[in-house]
PDB file of C-alpha atoms in Angstrom:
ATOM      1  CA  UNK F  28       0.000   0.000   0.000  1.00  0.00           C
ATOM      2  CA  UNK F  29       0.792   3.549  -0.928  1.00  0.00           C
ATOM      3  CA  UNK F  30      -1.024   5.317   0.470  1.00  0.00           C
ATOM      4  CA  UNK F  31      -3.855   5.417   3.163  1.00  0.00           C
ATOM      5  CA  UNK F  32      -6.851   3.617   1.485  1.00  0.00           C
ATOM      6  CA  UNK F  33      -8.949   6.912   1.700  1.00  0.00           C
ATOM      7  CA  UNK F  34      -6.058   8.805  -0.019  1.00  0.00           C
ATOM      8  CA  UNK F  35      -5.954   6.338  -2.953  1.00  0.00           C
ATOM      9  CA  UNK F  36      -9.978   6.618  -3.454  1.00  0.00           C
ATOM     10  CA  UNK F  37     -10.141  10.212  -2.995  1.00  0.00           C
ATOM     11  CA  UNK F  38      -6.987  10.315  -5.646  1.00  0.00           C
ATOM     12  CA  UNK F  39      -9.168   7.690  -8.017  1.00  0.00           C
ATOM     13  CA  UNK F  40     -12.463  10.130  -7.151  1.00  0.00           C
ATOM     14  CA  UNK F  41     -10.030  13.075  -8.784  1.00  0.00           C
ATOM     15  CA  UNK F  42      -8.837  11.089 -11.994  1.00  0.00           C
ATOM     16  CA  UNK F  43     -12.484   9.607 -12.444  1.00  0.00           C
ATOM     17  CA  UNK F  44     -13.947  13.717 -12.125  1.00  0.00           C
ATOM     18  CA  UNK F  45     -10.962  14.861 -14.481  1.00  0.00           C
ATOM     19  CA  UNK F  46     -11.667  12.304 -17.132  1.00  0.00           C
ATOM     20  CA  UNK F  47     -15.515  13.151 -17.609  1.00  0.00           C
ATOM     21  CA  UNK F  48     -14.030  16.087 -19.644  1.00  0.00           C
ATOM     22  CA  UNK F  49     -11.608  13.920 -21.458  1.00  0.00           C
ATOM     23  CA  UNK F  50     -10.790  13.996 -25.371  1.00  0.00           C
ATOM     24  CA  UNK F  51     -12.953  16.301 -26.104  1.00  0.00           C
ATOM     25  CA  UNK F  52     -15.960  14.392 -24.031  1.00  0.00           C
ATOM     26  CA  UNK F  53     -18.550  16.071 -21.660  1.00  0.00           C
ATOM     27  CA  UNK F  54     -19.753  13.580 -19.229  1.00  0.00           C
ATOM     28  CA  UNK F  55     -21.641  15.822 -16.644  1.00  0.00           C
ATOM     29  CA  UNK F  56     -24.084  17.168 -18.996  1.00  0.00           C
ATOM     30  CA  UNK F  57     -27.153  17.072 -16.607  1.00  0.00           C
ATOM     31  CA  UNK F  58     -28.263  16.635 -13.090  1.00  0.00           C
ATOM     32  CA  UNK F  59     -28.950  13.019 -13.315  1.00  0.00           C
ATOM     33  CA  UNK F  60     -25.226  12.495 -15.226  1.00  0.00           C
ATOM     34  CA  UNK F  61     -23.880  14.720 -11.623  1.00  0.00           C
ATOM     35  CA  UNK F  62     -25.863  12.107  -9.746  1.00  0.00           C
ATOM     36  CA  UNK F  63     -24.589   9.247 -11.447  1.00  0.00           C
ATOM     37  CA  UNK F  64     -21.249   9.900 -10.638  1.00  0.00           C
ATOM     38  CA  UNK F  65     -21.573  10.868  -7.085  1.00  0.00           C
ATOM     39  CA  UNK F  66     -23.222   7.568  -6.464  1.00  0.00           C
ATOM     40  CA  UNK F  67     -20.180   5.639  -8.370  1.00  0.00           C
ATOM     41  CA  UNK F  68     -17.600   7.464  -6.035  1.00  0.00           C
ATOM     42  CA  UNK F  69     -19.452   7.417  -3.168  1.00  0.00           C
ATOM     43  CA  UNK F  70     -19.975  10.844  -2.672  1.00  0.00           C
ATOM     44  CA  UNK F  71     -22.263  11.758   0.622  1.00  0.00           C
ATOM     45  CA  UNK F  72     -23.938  14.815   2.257  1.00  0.00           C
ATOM     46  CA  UNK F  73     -26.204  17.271   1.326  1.00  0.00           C
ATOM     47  CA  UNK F  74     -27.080  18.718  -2.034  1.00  0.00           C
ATOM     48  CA  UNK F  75     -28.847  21.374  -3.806  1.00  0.00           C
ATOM     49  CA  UNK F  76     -29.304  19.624  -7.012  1.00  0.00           C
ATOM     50  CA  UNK F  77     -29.472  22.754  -8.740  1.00  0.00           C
ATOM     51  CA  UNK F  78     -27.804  24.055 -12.012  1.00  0.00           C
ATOM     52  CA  UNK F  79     -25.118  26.203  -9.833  1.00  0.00           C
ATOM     53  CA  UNK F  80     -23.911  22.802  -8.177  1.00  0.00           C
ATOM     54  CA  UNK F  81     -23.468  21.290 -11.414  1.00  0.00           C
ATOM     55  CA  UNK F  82     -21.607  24.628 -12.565  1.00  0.00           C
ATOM     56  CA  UNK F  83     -19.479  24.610  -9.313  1.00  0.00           C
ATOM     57  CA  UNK F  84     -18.280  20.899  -9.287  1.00  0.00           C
ATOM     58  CA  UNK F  85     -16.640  21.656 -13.466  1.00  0.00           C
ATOM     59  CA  UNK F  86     -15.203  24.869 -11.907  1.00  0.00           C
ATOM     60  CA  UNK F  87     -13.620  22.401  -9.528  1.00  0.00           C
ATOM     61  CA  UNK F  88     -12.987  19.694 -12.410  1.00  0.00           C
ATOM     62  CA  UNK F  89     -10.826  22.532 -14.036  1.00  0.00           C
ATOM     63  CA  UNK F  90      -9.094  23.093 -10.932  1.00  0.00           C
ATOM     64  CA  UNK F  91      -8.410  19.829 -10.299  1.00  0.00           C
ATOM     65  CA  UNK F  92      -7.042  19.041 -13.946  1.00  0.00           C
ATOM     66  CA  UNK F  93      -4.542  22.254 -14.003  1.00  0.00           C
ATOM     67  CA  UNK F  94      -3.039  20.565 -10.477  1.00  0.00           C
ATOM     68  CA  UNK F  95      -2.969  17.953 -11.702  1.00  0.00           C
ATOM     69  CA  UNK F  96      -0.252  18.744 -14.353  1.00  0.00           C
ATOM     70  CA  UNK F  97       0.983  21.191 -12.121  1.00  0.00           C
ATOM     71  CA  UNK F  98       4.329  21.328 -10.842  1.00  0.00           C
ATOM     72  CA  UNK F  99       5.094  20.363  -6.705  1.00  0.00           C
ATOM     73  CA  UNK F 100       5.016  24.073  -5.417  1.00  0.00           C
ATOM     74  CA  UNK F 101       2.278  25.331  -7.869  1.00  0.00           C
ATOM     75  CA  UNK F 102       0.539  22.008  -6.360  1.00  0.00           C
ATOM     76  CA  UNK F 103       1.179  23.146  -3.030  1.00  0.00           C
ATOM     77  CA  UNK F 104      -0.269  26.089  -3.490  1.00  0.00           C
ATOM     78  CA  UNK F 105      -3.625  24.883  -5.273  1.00  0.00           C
ATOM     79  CA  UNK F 106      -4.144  22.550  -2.629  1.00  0.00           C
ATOM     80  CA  UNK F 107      -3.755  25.154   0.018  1.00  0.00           C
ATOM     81  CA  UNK F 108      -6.337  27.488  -1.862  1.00  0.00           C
ATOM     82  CA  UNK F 109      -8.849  24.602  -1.979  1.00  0.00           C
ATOM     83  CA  UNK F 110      -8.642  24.197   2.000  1.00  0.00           C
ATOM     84  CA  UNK F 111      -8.627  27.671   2.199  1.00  0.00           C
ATOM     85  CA  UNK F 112     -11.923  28.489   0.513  1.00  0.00           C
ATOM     86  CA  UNK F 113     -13.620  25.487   2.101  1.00  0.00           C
ATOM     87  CA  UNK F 114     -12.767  26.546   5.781  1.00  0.00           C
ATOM     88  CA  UNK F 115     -11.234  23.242   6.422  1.00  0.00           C
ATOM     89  CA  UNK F 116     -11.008  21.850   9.540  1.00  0.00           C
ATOM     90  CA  UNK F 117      -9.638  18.267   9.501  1.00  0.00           C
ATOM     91  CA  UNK F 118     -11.467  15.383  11.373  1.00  0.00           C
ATOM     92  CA  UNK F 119     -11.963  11.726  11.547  1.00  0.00           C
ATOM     93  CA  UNK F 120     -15.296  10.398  10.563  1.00  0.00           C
ATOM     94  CA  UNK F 121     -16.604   6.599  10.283  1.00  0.00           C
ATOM     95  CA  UNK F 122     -20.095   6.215   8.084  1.00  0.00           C
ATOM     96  CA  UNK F 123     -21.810   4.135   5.955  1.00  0.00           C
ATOM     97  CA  UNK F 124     -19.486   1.638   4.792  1.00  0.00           C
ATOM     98  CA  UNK F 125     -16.571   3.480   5.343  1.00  0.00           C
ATOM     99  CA  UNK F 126     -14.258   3.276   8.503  1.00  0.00           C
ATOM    100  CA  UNK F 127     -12.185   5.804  10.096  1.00  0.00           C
ATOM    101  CA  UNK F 128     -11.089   8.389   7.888  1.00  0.00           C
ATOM    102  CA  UNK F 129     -10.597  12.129   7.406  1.00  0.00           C
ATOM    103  CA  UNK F 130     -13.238  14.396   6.956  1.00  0.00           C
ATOM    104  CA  UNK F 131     -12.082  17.929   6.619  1.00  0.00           C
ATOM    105  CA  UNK F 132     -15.732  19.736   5.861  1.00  0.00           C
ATOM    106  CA  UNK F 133     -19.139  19.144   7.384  1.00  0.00           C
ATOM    107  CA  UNK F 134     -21.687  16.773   5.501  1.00  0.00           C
ATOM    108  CA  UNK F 135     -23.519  20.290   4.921  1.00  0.00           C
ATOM    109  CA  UNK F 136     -21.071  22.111   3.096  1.00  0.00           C
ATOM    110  CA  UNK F 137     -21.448  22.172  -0.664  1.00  0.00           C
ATOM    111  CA  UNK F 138     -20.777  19.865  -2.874  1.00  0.00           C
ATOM    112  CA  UNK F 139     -18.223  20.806  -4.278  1.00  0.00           C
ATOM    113  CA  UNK F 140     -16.088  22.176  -1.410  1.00  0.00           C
ATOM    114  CA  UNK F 141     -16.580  18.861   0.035  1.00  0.00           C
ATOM    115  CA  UNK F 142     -15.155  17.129  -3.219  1.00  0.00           C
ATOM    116  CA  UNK F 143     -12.240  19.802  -3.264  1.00  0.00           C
ATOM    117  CA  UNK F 144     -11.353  19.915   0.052  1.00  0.00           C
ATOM    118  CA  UNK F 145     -11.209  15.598  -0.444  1.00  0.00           C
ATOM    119  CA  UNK F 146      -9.334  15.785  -3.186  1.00  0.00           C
ATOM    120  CA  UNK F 147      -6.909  18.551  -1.702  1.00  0.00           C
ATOM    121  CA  UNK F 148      -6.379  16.131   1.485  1.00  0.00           C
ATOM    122  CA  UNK F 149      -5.101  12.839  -0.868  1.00  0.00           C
ATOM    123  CA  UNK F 150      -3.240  15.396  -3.189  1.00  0.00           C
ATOM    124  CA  UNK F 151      -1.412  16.829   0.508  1.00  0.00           C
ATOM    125  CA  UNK F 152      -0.328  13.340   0.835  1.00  0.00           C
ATOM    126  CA  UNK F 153       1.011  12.890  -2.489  1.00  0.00           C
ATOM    127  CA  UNK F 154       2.906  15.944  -2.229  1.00  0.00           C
ATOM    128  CA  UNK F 155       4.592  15.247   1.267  1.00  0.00           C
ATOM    129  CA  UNK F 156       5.608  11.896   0.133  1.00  0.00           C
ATOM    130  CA  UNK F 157       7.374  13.256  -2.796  1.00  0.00           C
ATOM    131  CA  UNK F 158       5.105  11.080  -5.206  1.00  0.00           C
ATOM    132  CA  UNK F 159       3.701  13.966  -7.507  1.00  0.00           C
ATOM    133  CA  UNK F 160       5.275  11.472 -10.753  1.00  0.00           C
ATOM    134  CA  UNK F 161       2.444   9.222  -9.885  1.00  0.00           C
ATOM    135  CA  UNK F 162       0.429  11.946 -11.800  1.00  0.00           C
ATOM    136  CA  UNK F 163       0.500  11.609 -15.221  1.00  0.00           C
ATOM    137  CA  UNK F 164      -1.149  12.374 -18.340  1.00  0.00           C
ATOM    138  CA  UNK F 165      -2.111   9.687 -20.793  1.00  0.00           C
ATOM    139  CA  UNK F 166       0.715   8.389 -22.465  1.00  0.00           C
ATOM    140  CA  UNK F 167      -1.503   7.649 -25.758  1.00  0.00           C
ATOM    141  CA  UNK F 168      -0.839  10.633 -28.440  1.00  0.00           C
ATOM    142  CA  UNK F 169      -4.709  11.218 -28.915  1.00  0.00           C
ATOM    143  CA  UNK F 170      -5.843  11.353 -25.897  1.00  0.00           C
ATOM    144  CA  UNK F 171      -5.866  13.921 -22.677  1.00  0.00           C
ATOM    145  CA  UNK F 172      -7.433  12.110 -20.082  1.00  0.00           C
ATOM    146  CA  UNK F 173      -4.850  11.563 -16.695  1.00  0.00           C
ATOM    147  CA  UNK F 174      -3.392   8.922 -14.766  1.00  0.00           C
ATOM    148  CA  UNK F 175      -2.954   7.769 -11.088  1.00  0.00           C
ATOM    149  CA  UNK F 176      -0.587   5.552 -11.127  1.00  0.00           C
ATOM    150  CA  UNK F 177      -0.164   3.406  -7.762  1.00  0.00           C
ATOM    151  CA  UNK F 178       1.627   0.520  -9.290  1.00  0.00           C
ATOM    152  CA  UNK F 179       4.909  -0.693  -7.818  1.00  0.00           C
ATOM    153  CA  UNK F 180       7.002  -0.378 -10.453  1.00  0.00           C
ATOM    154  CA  UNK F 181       5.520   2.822 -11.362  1.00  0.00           C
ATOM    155  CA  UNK F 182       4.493   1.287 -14.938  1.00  0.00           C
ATOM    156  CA  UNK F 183       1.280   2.687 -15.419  1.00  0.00           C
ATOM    157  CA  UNK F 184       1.010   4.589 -18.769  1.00  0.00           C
ATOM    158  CA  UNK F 185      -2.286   4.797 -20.132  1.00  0.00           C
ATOM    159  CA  UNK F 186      -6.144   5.749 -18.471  1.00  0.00           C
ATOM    160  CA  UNK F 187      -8.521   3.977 -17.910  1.00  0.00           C
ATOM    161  CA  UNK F 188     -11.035   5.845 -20.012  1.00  0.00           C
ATOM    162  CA  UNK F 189     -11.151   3.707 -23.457  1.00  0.00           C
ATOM    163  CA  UNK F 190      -8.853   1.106 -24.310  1.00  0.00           C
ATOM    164  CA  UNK F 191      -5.474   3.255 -25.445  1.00  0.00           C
ATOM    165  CA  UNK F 192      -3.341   0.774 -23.653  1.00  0.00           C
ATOM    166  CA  UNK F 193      -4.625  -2.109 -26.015  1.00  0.00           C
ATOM    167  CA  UNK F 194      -4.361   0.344 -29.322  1.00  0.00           C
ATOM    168  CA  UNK F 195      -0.776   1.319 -28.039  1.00  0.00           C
ATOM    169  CA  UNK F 196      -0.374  -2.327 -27.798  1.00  0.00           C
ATOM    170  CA  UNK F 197      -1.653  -3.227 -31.370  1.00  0.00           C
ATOM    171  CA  UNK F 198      -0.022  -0.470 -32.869  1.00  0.00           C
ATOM    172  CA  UNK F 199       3.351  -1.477 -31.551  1.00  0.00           C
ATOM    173  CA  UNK F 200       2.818  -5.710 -32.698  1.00  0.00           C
ATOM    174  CA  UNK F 201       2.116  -4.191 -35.637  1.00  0.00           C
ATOM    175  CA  UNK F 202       5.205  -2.556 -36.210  1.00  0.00           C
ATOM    176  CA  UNK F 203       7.175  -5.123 -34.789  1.00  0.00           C
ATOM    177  CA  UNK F 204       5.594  -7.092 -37.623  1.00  0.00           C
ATOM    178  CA  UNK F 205       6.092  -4.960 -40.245  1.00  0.00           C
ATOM    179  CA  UNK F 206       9.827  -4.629 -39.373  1.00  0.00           C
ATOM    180  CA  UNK F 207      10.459  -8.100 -39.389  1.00  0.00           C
ATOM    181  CA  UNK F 208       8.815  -8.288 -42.672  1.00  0.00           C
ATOM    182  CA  UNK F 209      11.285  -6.085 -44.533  1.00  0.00           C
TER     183      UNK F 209
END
């Protein structure tokens, strides 16, 4: 293990919310497309189900991407903003299914300073373990989607959001072939 196991969701909950505005995609079109996704990340609290939510969490999905690619300090300093803003105040929490774990906003703050401030949390642990190059982009040329990779041998190349690990595979075999064809 890594990381804390509500780091490495939290960082999964970030990739997942990056990549529904991948290649060109938009994947929180509507209310029910917000709730969809809350309920596959596992997302609780209260919400206002209202066009500004929806607005608020791709503000945050913007944020989240430019950190993403950002460099340690610039990092820092994003993740230190998105505490900021959500008057964080750290605690540990056990609900639902979930056991001890840090909460750092109340189930009644919005949306989408709850997702920020969760996100900002995992990302402070990346940072301080001097693991920001588990961050990546997708190493396929056509696509823009990012990467956590938690692998051992830090291997991971390609997302998760299509199949450009299989394509980059194919396309390689297929070269190989060609070249031993000549």
């Amino acid at each position: 293990m890594l990381f804390a196991p509500d780091t490495e969701v939290a960082l999964r909950s970030v990739v997942n919310l990056i990549n529904t505005a991948a290649n060109g995609e938009e994947h929180l079109v509507t209310m029910e497309d917000l709730d969809d996704f809350l309920a596959a990340e596992g997302f609780s609290g209260s919400r206002t189900k209202t066009a500004a939510e929806l607005r608020s969490v791709k503000r945050l999905r913007s944020e989240l991407a430019a950190l993403w690619a950002a460099d340690e300090d610039t990092a820092a300093k994003s993740v230190n903003k998105l505490l900021s803003d959500a008057k964080a105040l750290p605690q540990l929490v056990k609900h639902d299914q979930w056991d001890w774990h840090l909460h750092a906003t109340t189930q009644e703050a919005p949306l989408a300073d709850r997702m920020g401030t969760e996100a900002a949390m995992a990302i402070v642990d990346v940072i301080r373990s001097k693991e920001m190059d588990r961050m990546r982009m997708c190493a396929a040329e056509d696509c823009d989607a990012v990467v956590l990779d938690l692998s051992r041998n830090r291997s991971k190349l390609y997302c998760d959001t299509g199949n450009c690990a299989n394509r980059a595979h194919v396309a390689a075999y297929r070269a190989r072939k060609a070249a031993e064809g000549e």
